[in-house]
Amino acid sequence: MIKAIVFDVFGTLAEIGDRRRPYARLLRLAAQAGRISRPDDAARIMSINGDIWAIATWLGLALSPALCDELADELAIEISSIRLYPEVVPVLRALQRQGLCSNLAKPYALPVLSLLPFEFDAYAWSFEVGVVKPDHRIYNTVWQSLALSPGEVLMVGDTYEADCLGPRRVGMHAIHLARNLASPDPRFLRSLS
């Protein structure tokens, strides 16, 4: 029996209306400065509990004050454009127990939380757990925070590998949310409602 629903954030509950990609820009700047990129760079960025300047330091970048201001502006524009999908608030209000399990950089968490109608019962942020989905530890964190067994938790998200296959591997239930109507699972959701 499902006792709680856990949601991914971006692409599931919220979207960024004006994407500026300041973290991708940091990666490009690091590559231009001679840093060899690694396949897990994006995952590492989302698993570091720090702001954009901590990420720049981790990448070995010494940024000019003008570039710091420019990146801060890009991040602020992105954050100010975060919006919940129209059906999210009514759906959340209809549920009794819910959690969030999301891969995202730390500066995005508080703006998302400020849009939600209430506190959730559990959170598993990649930057706090130190790993990204589909690593089993992030799912374990959320179902343990709910004080439930994995089989009592349903994960809903827009990324098939991270939000469906990963949770299923630890014993959770999962449903793919495919707003674009493209899913490898014939039983996907088109919207949360």
mmCIF file of C-alpha atoms in Angstrom:
data_model
loop_
_atom_site.group_PDB
_atom_site.id
_atom_site.type_symbol
_atom_site.label_atom_id
_atom_site.label_comp_id
_atom_site.label_asym_id
_atom_site.label_seq_id
_atom_site.Cartn_x
_atom_site.Cartn_y
_atom_site.Cartn_z
ATOM 1 C CA MET A 1 0.000 0.000 0.000
ATOM 2 C CA ILE A 2 1.347 3.421 -0.972
ATOM 3 C CA LYS A 3 1.599 5.708 2.071
ATOM 4 C CA ALA A 4 3.603 8.604 0.606
ATOM 5 C CA ILE A 5 4.409 10.122 -2.761
ATOM 6 C CA VAL A 6 7.848 11.557 -3.475
ATOM 7 C CA PHE A 7 8.315 14.028 -6.308
ATOM 8 C CA ASP A 8 11.215 15.151 -8.420
ATOM 9 C CA VAL A 9 11.355 18.962 -8.730
ATOM 10 C CA PHE A 10 12.292 20.341 -12.158
ATOM 11 C CA GLY A 11 10.185 18.974 -14.988
ATOM 12 C CA THR A 12 7.778 17.492 -12.436
ATOM 13 C CA LEU A 13 6.631 20.203 -10.021
ATOM 14 C CA ALA A 14 8.405 23.251 -11.413
ATOM 15 C CA GLU A 15 10.114 24.667 -14.462
ATOM 16 C CA ILE A 16 12.674 27.377 -15.149
ATOM 17 C CA GLY A 17 11.152 29.868 -17.559
ATOM 18 C CA ASP A 18 14.342 31.757 -18.457
ATOM 19 C CA ARG A 19 17.257 29.339 -18.600
ATOM 20 C CA ARG A 20 20.656 30.998 -18.384
ATOM 21 C CA ARG A 21 22.711 27.922 -17.333
ATOM 22 C CA PRO A 22 25.335 29.634 -15.137
ATOM 23 C CA TYR A 23 26.719 26.290 -13.963
ATOM 24 C CA ALA A 24 27.228 25.094 -17.538
ATOM 25 C CA ARG A 25 29.010 28.374 -18.168
ATOM 26 C CA LEU A 26 31.320 27.670 -15.207
ATOM 27 C CA LEU A 27 32.167 24.291 -16.753
ATOM 28 C CA ARG A 28 32.959 25.940 -20.090
ATOM 29 C CA LEU A 29 35.143 28.544 -18.365
ATOM 30 C CA ALA A 30 37.015 25.787 -16.528
ATOM 31 C CA ALA A 31 37.584 23.928 -19.809
ATOM 32 C CA GLN A 32 38.870 27.134 -21.432
ATOM 33 C CA ALA A 33 41.241 27.528 -18.482
ATOM 34 C CA GLY A 34 42.652 24.056 -19.171
ATOM 35 C CA ARG A 35 40.673 21.880 -16.772
ATOM 36 C CA ILE A 36 39.906 18.505 -18.315
ATOM 37 C CA SER A 37 36.174 17.890 -18.067
ATOM 38 C CA ARG A 38 34.922 14.672 -16.521
ATOM 39 C CA PRO A 39 31.738 12.759 -17.341
ATOM 40 C CA ASP A 40 30.441 13.232 -13.791
ATOM 41 C CA ASP A 41 31.053 17.006 -13.549
ATOM 42 C CA ALA A 42 27.347 17.911 -13.657
ATOM 43 C CA ALA A 43 26.537 15.279 -11.035
ATOM 44 C CA ARG A 44 29.337 16.565 -8.799
ATOM 45 C CA ILE A 45 28.043 20.130 -9.088
ATOM 46 C CA MET A 46 24.606 19.011 -7.891
ATOM 47 C CA SER A 47 26.125 17.037 -5.016
ATOM 48 C CA ILE A 48 28.248 19.851 -3.562
ATOM 49 C CA ASN A 49 26.632 21.643 -0.633
ATOM 50 C CA GLY A 50 27.718 25.120 -1.648
ATOM 51 C CA ASP A 51 26.861 28.140 -3.730
ATOM 52 C CA ILE A 52 28.038 28.986 -7.234
ATOM 53 C CA TRP A 53 31.300 30.423 -5.836
ATOM 54 C CA ALA A 54 32.051 27.142 -4.058
ATOM 55 C CA ILE A 55 31.571 25.390 -7.402
ATOM 56 C CA ALA A 56 33.927 27.857 -9.103
ATOM 57 C CA THR A 57 36.538 27.159 -6.415
ATOM 58 C CA TRP A 58 36.062 23.408 -6.826
ATOM 59 C CA LEU A 59 36.661 23.862 -10.575
ATOM 60 C CA GLY A 60 39.850 25.815 -9.826
ATOM 61 C CA LEU A 61 38.529 29.073 -11.282
ATOM 62 C CA ALA A 62 39.620 32.513 -10.098
ATOM 63 C CA LEU A 63 36.815 34.753 -11.358
ATOM 64 C CA SER A 64 37.063 38.491 -11.885
ATOM 65 C CA PRO A 65 34.589 40.646 -9.934
ATOM 66 C CA ALA A 66 32.816 41.540 -13.199
ATOM 67 C CA LEU A 67 32.406 37.872 -14.131
ATOM 68 C CA CYS A 68 31.202 37.068 -10.604
ATOM 69 C CA ASP A 69 28.527 39.749 -10.960
ATOM 70 C CA GLU A 70 27.532 38.462 -14.389
ATOM 71 C CA LEU A 71 27.149 34.866 -13.142
ATOM 72 C CA ALA A 72 25.221 36.058 -10.083
ATOM 73 C CA ASP A 73 22.853 37.972 -12.389
ATOM 74 C CA GLU A 74 22.345 34.912 -14.606
ATOM 75 C CA LEU A 75 21.589 32.747 -11.573
ATOM 76 C CA ALA A 76 19.187 35.360 -10.163
ATOM 77 C CA ILE A 77 17.323 35.576 -13.482
ATOM 78 C CA GLU A 78 16.961 31.799 -13.614
ATOM 79 C CA ILE A 79 15.796 31.601 -10.013
ATOM 80 C CA SER A 80 13.276 34.421 -10.445
ATOM 81 C CA SER A 81 11.775 32.570 -13.427
ATOM 82 C CA ILE A 82 11.029 29.336 -11.509
ATOM 83 C CA ARG A 83 7.309 28.546 -11.642
ATOM 84 C CA LEU A 84 5.162 25.634 -10.504
ATOM 85 C CA TYR A 85 3.148 23.861 -13.182
ATOM 86 C CA PRO A 86 -0.536 24.886 -12.990
ATOM 87 C CA GLU A 87 -1.847 21.604 -11.548
ATOM 88 C CA VAL A 88 0.794 21.238 -8.819
ATOM 89 C CA VAL A 89 -0.796 23.074 -5.881
ATOM 90 C CA PRO A 90 -4.235 21.366 -6.127
ATOM 91 C CA VAL A 91 -2.587 17.955 -6.487
ATOM 92 C CA LEU A 92 -0.292 18.512 -3.504
ATOM 93 C CA ARG A 93 -3.187 19.696 -1.335
ATOM 94 C CA ALA A 94 -5.075 16.481 -2.127
ATOM 95 C CA LEU A 95 -2.252 14.292 -0.770
ATOM 96 C CA GLN A 96 -1.548 13.425 2.840
ATOM 97 C CA ARG A 97 2.188 12.628 2.848
ATOM 98 C CA GLN A 98 4.791 13.738 0.358
ATOM 99 C CA GLY A 99 8.473 14.266 -0.111
ATOM 100 C CA LEU A 100 10.957 15.696 -2.576
ATOM 101 C CA CYS A 101 13.877 13.820 -4.094
ATOM 102 C CA SER A 102 15.772 15.958 -6.549
ATOM 103 C CA ASN A 103 19.079 16.506 -8.303
ATOM 104 C CA LEU A 104 19.771 20.217 -8.156
ATOM 105 C CA ALA A 105 22.347 22.763 -7.131
ATOM 106 C CA LYS A 106 21.842 24.291 -3.683
ATOM 107 C CA PRO A 107 20.786 27.823 -4.783
ATOM 108 C CA TYR A 108 17.636 26.426 -6.414
ATOM 109 C CA ALA A 109 16.224 24.690 -3.317
ATOM 110 C CA LEU A 110 14.935 27.651 -1.279
ATOM 111 C CA PRO A 111 13.239 29.345 -4.246
ATOM 112 C CA VAL A 112 11.423 26.082 -5.023
ATOM 113 C CA LEU A 113 10.397 25.638 -1.388
ATOM 114 C CA SER A 114 9.044 29.195 -1.296
ATOM 115 C CA LEU A 115 6.629 28.335 -4.125
ATOM 116 C CA LEU A 116 5.210 25.223 -2.482
ATOM 117 C CA PRO A 117 1.997 25.620 -0.463
ATOM 118 C CA PHE A 118 3.387 23.897 2.665
ATOM 119 C CA GLU A 119 6.326 21.968 4.143
ATOM 120 C CA PHE A 120 6.809 18.436 2.879
ATOM 121 C CA ASP A 121 7.329 15.425 5.131
ATOM 122 C CA ALA A 122 10.784 14.561 3.748
ATOM 123 C CA TYR A 123 13.500 15.969 1.513
ATOM 124 C CA ALA A 124 16.403 14.298 -0.277
ATOM 125 C CA TRP A 125 18.351 17.026 -2.067
ATOM 126 C CA SER A 126 21.385 15.846 -4.018
ATOM 127 C CA PHE A 127 23.512 18.651 -2.566
ATOM 128 C CA GLU A 128 22.687 17.518 0.988
ATOM 129 C CA VAL A 129 22.923 13.763 0.448
ATOM 130 C CA GLY A 130 26.125 14.150 -1.593
ATOM 131 C CA VAL A 131 24.998 11.934 -4.475
ATOM 132 C CA VAL A 132 22.624 12.292 -7.411
ATOM 133 C CA LYS A 133 19.842 10.094 -8.687
ATOM 134 C CA PRO A 134 19.975 7.248 -9.660
ATOM 135 C CA ASP A 135 22.392 6.506 -6.786
ATOM 136 C CA HIS A 136 20.468 4.313 -4.325
ATOM 137 C CA ARG A 137 21.537 6.434 -1.335
ATOM 138 C CA ILE A 138 19.357 9.380 -2.329
ATOM 139 C CA TYR A 139 16.221 7.184 -2.499
ATOM 140 C CA ASN A 140 17.139 5.466 0.774
ATOM 141 C CA THR A 141 17.414 8.886 2.403
ATOM 142 C CA VAL A 142 13.908 9.896 1.391
ATOM 143 C CA TRP A 143 12.049 6.698 2.340
ATOM 144 C CA GLN A 144 13.936 6.473 5.624
ATOM 145 C CA SER A 145 13.096 10.132 6.365
ATOM 146 C CA LEU A 146 9.440 9.239 5.876
ATOM 147 C CA ALA A 147 9.873 6.323 8.338
ATOM 148 C CA LEU A 148 8.389 3.973 5.736
ATOM 149 C CA SER A 149 9.588 0.936 3.848
ATOM 150 C CA PRO A 150 10.553 1.474 0.197
ATOM 151 C CA GLY A 151 7.482 -0.474 -0.935
ATOM 152 C CA GLU A 152 5.225 2.085 0.763
ATOM 153 C CA VAL A 153 6.605 4.987 -1.289
ATOM 154 C CA LEU A 154 5.764 6.071 -4.845
ATOM 155 C CA MET A 155 8.252 8.235 -6.785
ATOM 156 C CA VAL A 156 6.948 10.513 -9.544
ATOM 157 C CA GLY A 157 9.336 12.280 -11.885
ATOM 158 C CA ASP A 158 10.113 13.265 -15.444
ATOM 159 C CA THR A 159 13.436 11.440 -15.948
ATOM 160 C CA TYR A 160 12.885 7.760 -16.628
ATOM 161 C CA GLU A 161 16.246 6.453 -15.386
ATOM 162 C CA ALA A 162 16.495 8.692 -12.311
ATOM 163 C CA ASP A 163 12.831 8.844 -11.305
ATOM 164 C CA CYS A 164 11.576 5.391 -12.286
ATOM 165 C CA LEU A 165 14.299 2.801 -12.740
ATOM 166 C CA GLY A 166 16.442 4.047 -9.842
ATOM 167 C CA PRO A 167 13.612 4.020 -7.272
ATOM 168 C CA ARG A 168 12.403 0.626 -8.485
ATOM 169 C CA ARG A 169 15.871 -0.855 -7.911
ATOM 170 C CA VAL A 170 15.576 -0.023 -4.181
ATOM 171 C CA GLY A 171 12.023 -1.387 -3.946
ATOM 172 C CA MET A 172 10.032 1.828 -4.355
ATOM 173 C CA HIS A 173 7.129 2.197 -6.746
ATOM 174 C CA ALA A 174 7.589 4.704 -9.572
ATOM 175 C CA ILE A 175 5.618 6.415 -12.311
ATOM 176 C CA HIS A 176 7.137 8.354 -15.192
ATOM 177 C CA LEU A 177 5.724 11.848 -15.790
ATOM 178 C CA ALA A 178 6.143 12.558 -19.506
ATOM 179 C CA ARG A 179 4.678 15.976 -20.204
ATOM 180 C CA ASN A 180 5.990 15.644 -23.783
ATOM 181 C CA LEU A 181 4.047 12.349 -24.137
ATOM 182 C CA ALA A 182 7.245 10.359 -24.873
ATOM 183 C CA SER A 183 7.945 7.522 -22.452
ATOM 184 C CA PRO A 184 9.328 3.983 -22.644
ATOM 185 C CA ASP A 185 6.635 3.043 -20.108
ATOM 186 C CA PRO A 186 3.120 2.621 -21.545
ATOM 187 C CA ARG A 187 1.610 3.565 -18.149
ATOM 188 C CA PHE A 188 3.119 7.053 -17.875
ATOM 189 C CA LEU A 189 1.443 10.240 -16.623
ATOM 190 C CA ARG A 190 0.812 13.223 -18.903
ATOM 191 C CA SER A 191 0.403 15.621 -15.974
ATOM 192 C CA LEU A 192 0.184 15.359 -12.210
ATOM 193 C CA SER A 193 -3.570 15.856 -12.266
#
